[in-house]
XYZ file of N, CA and C in Angstrom:
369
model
N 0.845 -1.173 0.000
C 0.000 0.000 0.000
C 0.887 1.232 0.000
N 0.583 2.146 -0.860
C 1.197 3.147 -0.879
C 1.245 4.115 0.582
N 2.306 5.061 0.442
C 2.090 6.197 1.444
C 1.224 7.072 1.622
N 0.338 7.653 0.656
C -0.674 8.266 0.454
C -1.783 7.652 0.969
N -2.050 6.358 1.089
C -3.088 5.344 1.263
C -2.856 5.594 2.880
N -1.970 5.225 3.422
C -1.527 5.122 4.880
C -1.332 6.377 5.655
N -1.215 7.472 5.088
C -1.402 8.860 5.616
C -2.764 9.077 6.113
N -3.955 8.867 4.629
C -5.692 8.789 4.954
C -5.700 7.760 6.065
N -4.864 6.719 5.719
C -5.439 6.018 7.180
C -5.416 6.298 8.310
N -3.848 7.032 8.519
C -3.784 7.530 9.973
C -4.391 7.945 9.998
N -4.888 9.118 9.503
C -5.517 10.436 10.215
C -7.415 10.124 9.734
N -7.679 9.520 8.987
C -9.154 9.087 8.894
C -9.462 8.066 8.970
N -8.981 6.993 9.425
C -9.411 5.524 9.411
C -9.743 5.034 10.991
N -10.285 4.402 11.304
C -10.796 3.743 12.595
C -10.507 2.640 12.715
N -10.125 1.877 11.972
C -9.301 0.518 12.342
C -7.536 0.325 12.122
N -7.793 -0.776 12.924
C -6.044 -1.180 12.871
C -5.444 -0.289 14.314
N -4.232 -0.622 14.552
C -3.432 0.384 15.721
C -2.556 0.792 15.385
N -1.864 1.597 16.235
C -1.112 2.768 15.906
C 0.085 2.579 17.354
N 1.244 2.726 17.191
C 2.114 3.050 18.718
C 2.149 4.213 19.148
N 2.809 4.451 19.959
C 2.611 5.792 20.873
C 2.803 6.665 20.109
N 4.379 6.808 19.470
C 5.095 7.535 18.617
C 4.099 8.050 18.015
N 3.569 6.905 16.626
C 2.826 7.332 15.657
C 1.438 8.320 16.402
N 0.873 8.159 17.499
C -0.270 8.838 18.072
C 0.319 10.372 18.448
N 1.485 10.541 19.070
C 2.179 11.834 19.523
C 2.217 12.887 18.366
N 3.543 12.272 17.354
C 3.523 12.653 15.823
C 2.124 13.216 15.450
N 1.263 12.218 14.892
C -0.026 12.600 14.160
C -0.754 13.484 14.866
N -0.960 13.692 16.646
C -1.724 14.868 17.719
C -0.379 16.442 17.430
N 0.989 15.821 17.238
C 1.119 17.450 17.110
C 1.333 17.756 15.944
N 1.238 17.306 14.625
C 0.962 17.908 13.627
C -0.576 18.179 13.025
N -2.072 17.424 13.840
C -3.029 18.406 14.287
C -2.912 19.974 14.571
N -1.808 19.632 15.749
C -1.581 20.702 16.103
C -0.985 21.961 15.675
N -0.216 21.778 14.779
C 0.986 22.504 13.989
C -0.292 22.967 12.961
N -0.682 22.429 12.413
C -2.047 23.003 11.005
C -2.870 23.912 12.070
N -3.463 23.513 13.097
C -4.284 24.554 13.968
C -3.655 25.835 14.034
N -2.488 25.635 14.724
C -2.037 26.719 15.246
C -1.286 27.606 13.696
N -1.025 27.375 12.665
C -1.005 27.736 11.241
C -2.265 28.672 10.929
N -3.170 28.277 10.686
C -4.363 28.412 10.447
C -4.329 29.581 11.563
N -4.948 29.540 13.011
C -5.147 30.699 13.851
C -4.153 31.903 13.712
N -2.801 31.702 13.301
C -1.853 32.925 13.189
C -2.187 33.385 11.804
N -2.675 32.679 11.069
C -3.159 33.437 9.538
C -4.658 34.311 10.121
N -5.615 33.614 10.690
C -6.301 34.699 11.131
C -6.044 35.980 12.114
N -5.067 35.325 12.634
C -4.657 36.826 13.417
C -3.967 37.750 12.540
N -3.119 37.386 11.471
C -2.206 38.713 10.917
C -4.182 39.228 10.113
N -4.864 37.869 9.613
C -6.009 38.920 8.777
C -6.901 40.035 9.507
N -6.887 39.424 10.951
C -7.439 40.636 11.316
C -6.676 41.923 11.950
N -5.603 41.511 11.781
C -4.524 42.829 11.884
C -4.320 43.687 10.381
N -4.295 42.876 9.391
C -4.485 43.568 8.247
C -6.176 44.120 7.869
N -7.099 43.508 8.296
C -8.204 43.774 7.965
C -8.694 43.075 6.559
N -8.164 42.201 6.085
C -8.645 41.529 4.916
C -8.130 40.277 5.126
N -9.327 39.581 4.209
C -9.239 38.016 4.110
C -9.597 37.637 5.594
N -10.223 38.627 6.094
C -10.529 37.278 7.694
C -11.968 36.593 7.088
N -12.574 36.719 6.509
C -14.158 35.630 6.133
C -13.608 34.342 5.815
N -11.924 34.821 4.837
C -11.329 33.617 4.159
C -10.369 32.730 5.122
N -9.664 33.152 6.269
C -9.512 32.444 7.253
C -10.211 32.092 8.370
N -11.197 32.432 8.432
C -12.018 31.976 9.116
C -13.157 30.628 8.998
N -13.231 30.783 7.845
C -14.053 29.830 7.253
C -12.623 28.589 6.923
N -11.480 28.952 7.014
C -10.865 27.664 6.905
C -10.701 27.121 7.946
N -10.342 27.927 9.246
C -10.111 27.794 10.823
C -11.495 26.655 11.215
N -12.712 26.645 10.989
C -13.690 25.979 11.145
C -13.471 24.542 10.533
N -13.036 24.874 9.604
C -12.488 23.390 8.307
C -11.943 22.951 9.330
N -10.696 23.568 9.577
C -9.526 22.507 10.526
C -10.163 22.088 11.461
N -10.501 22.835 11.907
C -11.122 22.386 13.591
C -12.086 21.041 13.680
N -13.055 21.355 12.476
C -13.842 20.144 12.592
C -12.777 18.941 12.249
N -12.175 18.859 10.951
C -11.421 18.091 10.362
C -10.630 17.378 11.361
N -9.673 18.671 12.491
C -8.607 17.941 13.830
C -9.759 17.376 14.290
N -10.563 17.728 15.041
C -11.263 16.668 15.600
C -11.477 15.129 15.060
N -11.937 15.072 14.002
C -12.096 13.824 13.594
C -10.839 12.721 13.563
N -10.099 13.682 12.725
C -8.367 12.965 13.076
C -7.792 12.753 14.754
N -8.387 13.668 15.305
C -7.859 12.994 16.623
C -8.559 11.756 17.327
N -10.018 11.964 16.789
C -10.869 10.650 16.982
C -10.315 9.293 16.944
N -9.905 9.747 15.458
C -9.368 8.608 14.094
C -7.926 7.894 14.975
N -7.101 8.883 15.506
C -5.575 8.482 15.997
C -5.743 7.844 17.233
N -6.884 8.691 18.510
C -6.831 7.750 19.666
C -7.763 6.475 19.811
N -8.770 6.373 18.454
C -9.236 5.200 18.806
C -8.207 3.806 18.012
N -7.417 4.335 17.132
C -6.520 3.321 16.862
C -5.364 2.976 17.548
N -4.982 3.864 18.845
C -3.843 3.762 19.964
C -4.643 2.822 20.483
N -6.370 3.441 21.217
C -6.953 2.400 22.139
C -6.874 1.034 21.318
N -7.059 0.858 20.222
C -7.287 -0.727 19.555
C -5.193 -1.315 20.219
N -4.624 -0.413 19.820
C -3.209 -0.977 20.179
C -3.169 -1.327 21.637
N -4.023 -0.899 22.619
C -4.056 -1.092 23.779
C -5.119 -2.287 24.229
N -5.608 -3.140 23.153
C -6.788 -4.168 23.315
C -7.914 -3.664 23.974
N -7.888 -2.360 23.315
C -9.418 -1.273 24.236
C -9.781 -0.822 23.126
N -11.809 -1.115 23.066
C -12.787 -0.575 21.945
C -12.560 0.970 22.077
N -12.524 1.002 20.490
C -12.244 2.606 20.138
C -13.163 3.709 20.917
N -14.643 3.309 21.240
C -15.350 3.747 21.840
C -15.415 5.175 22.814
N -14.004 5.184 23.420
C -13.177 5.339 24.414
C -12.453 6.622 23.903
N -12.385 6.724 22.470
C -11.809 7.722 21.868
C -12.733 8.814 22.048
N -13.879 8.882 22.672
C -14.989 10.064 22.967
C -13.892 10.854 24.225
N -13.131 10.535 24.580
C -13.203 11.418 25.873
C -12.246 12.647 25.195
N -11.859 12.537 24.136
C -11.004 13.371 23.171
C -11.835 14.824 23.174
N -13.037 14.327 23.344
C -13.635 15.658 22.840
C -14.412 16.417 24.567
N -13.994 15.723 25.295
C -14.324 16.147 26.766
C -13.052 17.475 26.974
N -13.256 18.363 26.983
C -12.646 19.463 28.041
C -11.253 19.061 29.015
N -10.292 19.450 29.447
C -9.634 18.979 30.402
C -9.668 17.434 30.237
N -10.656 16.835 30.428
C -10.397 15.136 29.884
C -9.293 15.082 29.170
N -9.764 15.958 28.061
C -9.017 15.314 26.566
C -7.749 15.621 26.802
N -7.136 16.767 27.578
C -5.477 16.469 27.722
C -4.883 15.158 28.380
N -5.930 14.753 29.460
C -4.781 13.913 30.153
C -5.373 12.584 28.824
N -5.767 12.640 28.421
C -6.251 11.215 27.793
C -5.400 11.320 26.816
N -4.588 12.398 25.840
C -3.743 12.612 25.044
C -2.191 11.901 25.510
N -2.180 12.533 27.101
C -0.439 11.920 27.656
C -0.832 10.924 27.997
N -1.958 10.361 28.512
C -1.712 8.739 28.946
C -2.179 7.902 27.517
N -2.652 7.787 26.535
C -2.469 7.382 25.203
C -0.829 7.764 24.305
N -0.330 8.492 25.001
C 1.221 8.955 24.908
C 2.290 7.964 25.510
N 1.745 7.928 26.607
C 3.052 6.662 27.930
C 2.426 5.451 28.399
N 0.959 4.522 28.070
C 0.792 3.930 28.110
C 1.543 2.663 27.187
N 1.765 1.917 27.457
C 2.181 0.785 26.491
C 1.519 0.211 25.571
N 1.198 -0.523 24.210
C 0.576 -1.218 23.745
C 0.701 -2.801 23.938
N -0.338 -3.822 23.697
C -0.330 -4.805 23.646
C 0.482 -5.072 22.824
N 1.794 -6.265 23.457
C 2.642 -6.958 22.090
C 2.226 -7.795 21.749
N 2.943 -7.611 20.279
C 2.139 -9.183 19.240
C 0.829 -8.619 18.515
N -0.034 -9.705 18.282
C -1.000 -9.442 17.862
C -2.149 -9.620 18.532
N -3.253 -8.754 18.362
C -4.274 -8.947 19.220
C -5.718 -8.986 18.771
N -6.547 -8.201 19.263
C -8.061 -8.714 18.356
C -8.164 -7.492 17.570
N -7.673 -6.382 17.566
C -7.802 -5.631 16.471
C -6.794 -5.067 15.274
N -5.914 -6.276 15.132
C -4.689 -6.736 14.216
C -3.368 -7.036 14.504
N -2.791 -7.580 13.887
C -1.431 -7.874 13.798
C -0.170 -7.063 14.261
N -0.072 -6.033 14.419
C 0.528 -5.137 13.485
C 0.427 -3.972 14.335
N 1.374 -2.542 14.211
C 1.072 -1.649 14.643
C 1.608 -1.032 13.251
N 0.702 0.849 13.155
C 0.979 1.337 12.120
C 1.207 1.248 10.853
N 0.273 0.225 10.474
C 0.071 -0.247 9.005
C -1.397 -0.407 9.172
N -2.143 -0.194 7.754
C -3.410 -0.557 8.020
C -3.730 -1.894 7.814
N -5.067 -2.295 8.392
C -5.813 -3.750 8.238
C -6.387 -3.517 6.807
């Protein structure tokens, strides 16, 4: 499978697992596009133009990170032999940080388990 194939997966796919690394990586380059995006709306509203046009992308990302962060901690939880389910607390307030570092320093199940073979490749 190509790299292109496995990029959509990380960041939009719900199956298969992922290791810590790959979960850290993929949450701060969420992060890196967010915080991109918000400093383009700040110089627009310091210039006074183009904020409708960063703004309306700032919403894009935001919904978009969300889903990708969905997408990344419910495939850590599958690496941890835990239903993705669990990936809701992402979107809890204060939750969602500590659930970020302990999906960070938790360990994964070695070997293979019930939701694949494999870490960081897709099923």
């Amino acid at each position: 499978m190509g790299s292109d194939a496995s990029i959509l997966w990380l960041f939009f796919g719900f199956r298969g697992r992922i290791n810590r690394k790959a979960f850290l990586l993929g949450g701060l380059a969420m992060v890196v596009v967010t915080m991109f995006v918000l400093y383009r709306v700040s110089i627009a509203q310091e210039l006074a133009r183009g904020l409708d046009f960063w703004s309306t992308i700032l919403a894009v990302v935001v919904f978009v990170s969300l889903w990708c962060q969905a997408a990344l901690a419910a495939k850590r939880l599958h690496d941890m032999d835990q239903p993705g389910f669990w990936a809701v607390s992402m979107f809890v307030p204060i939750l969602n940080f500590f659930a970020f570092i302990a999906l960070c320093i938790l360990k994964g199940t070695p070997g293979e388990n019930r939701f694949g073979p494999t870490t960081n490749l897709p099923n």
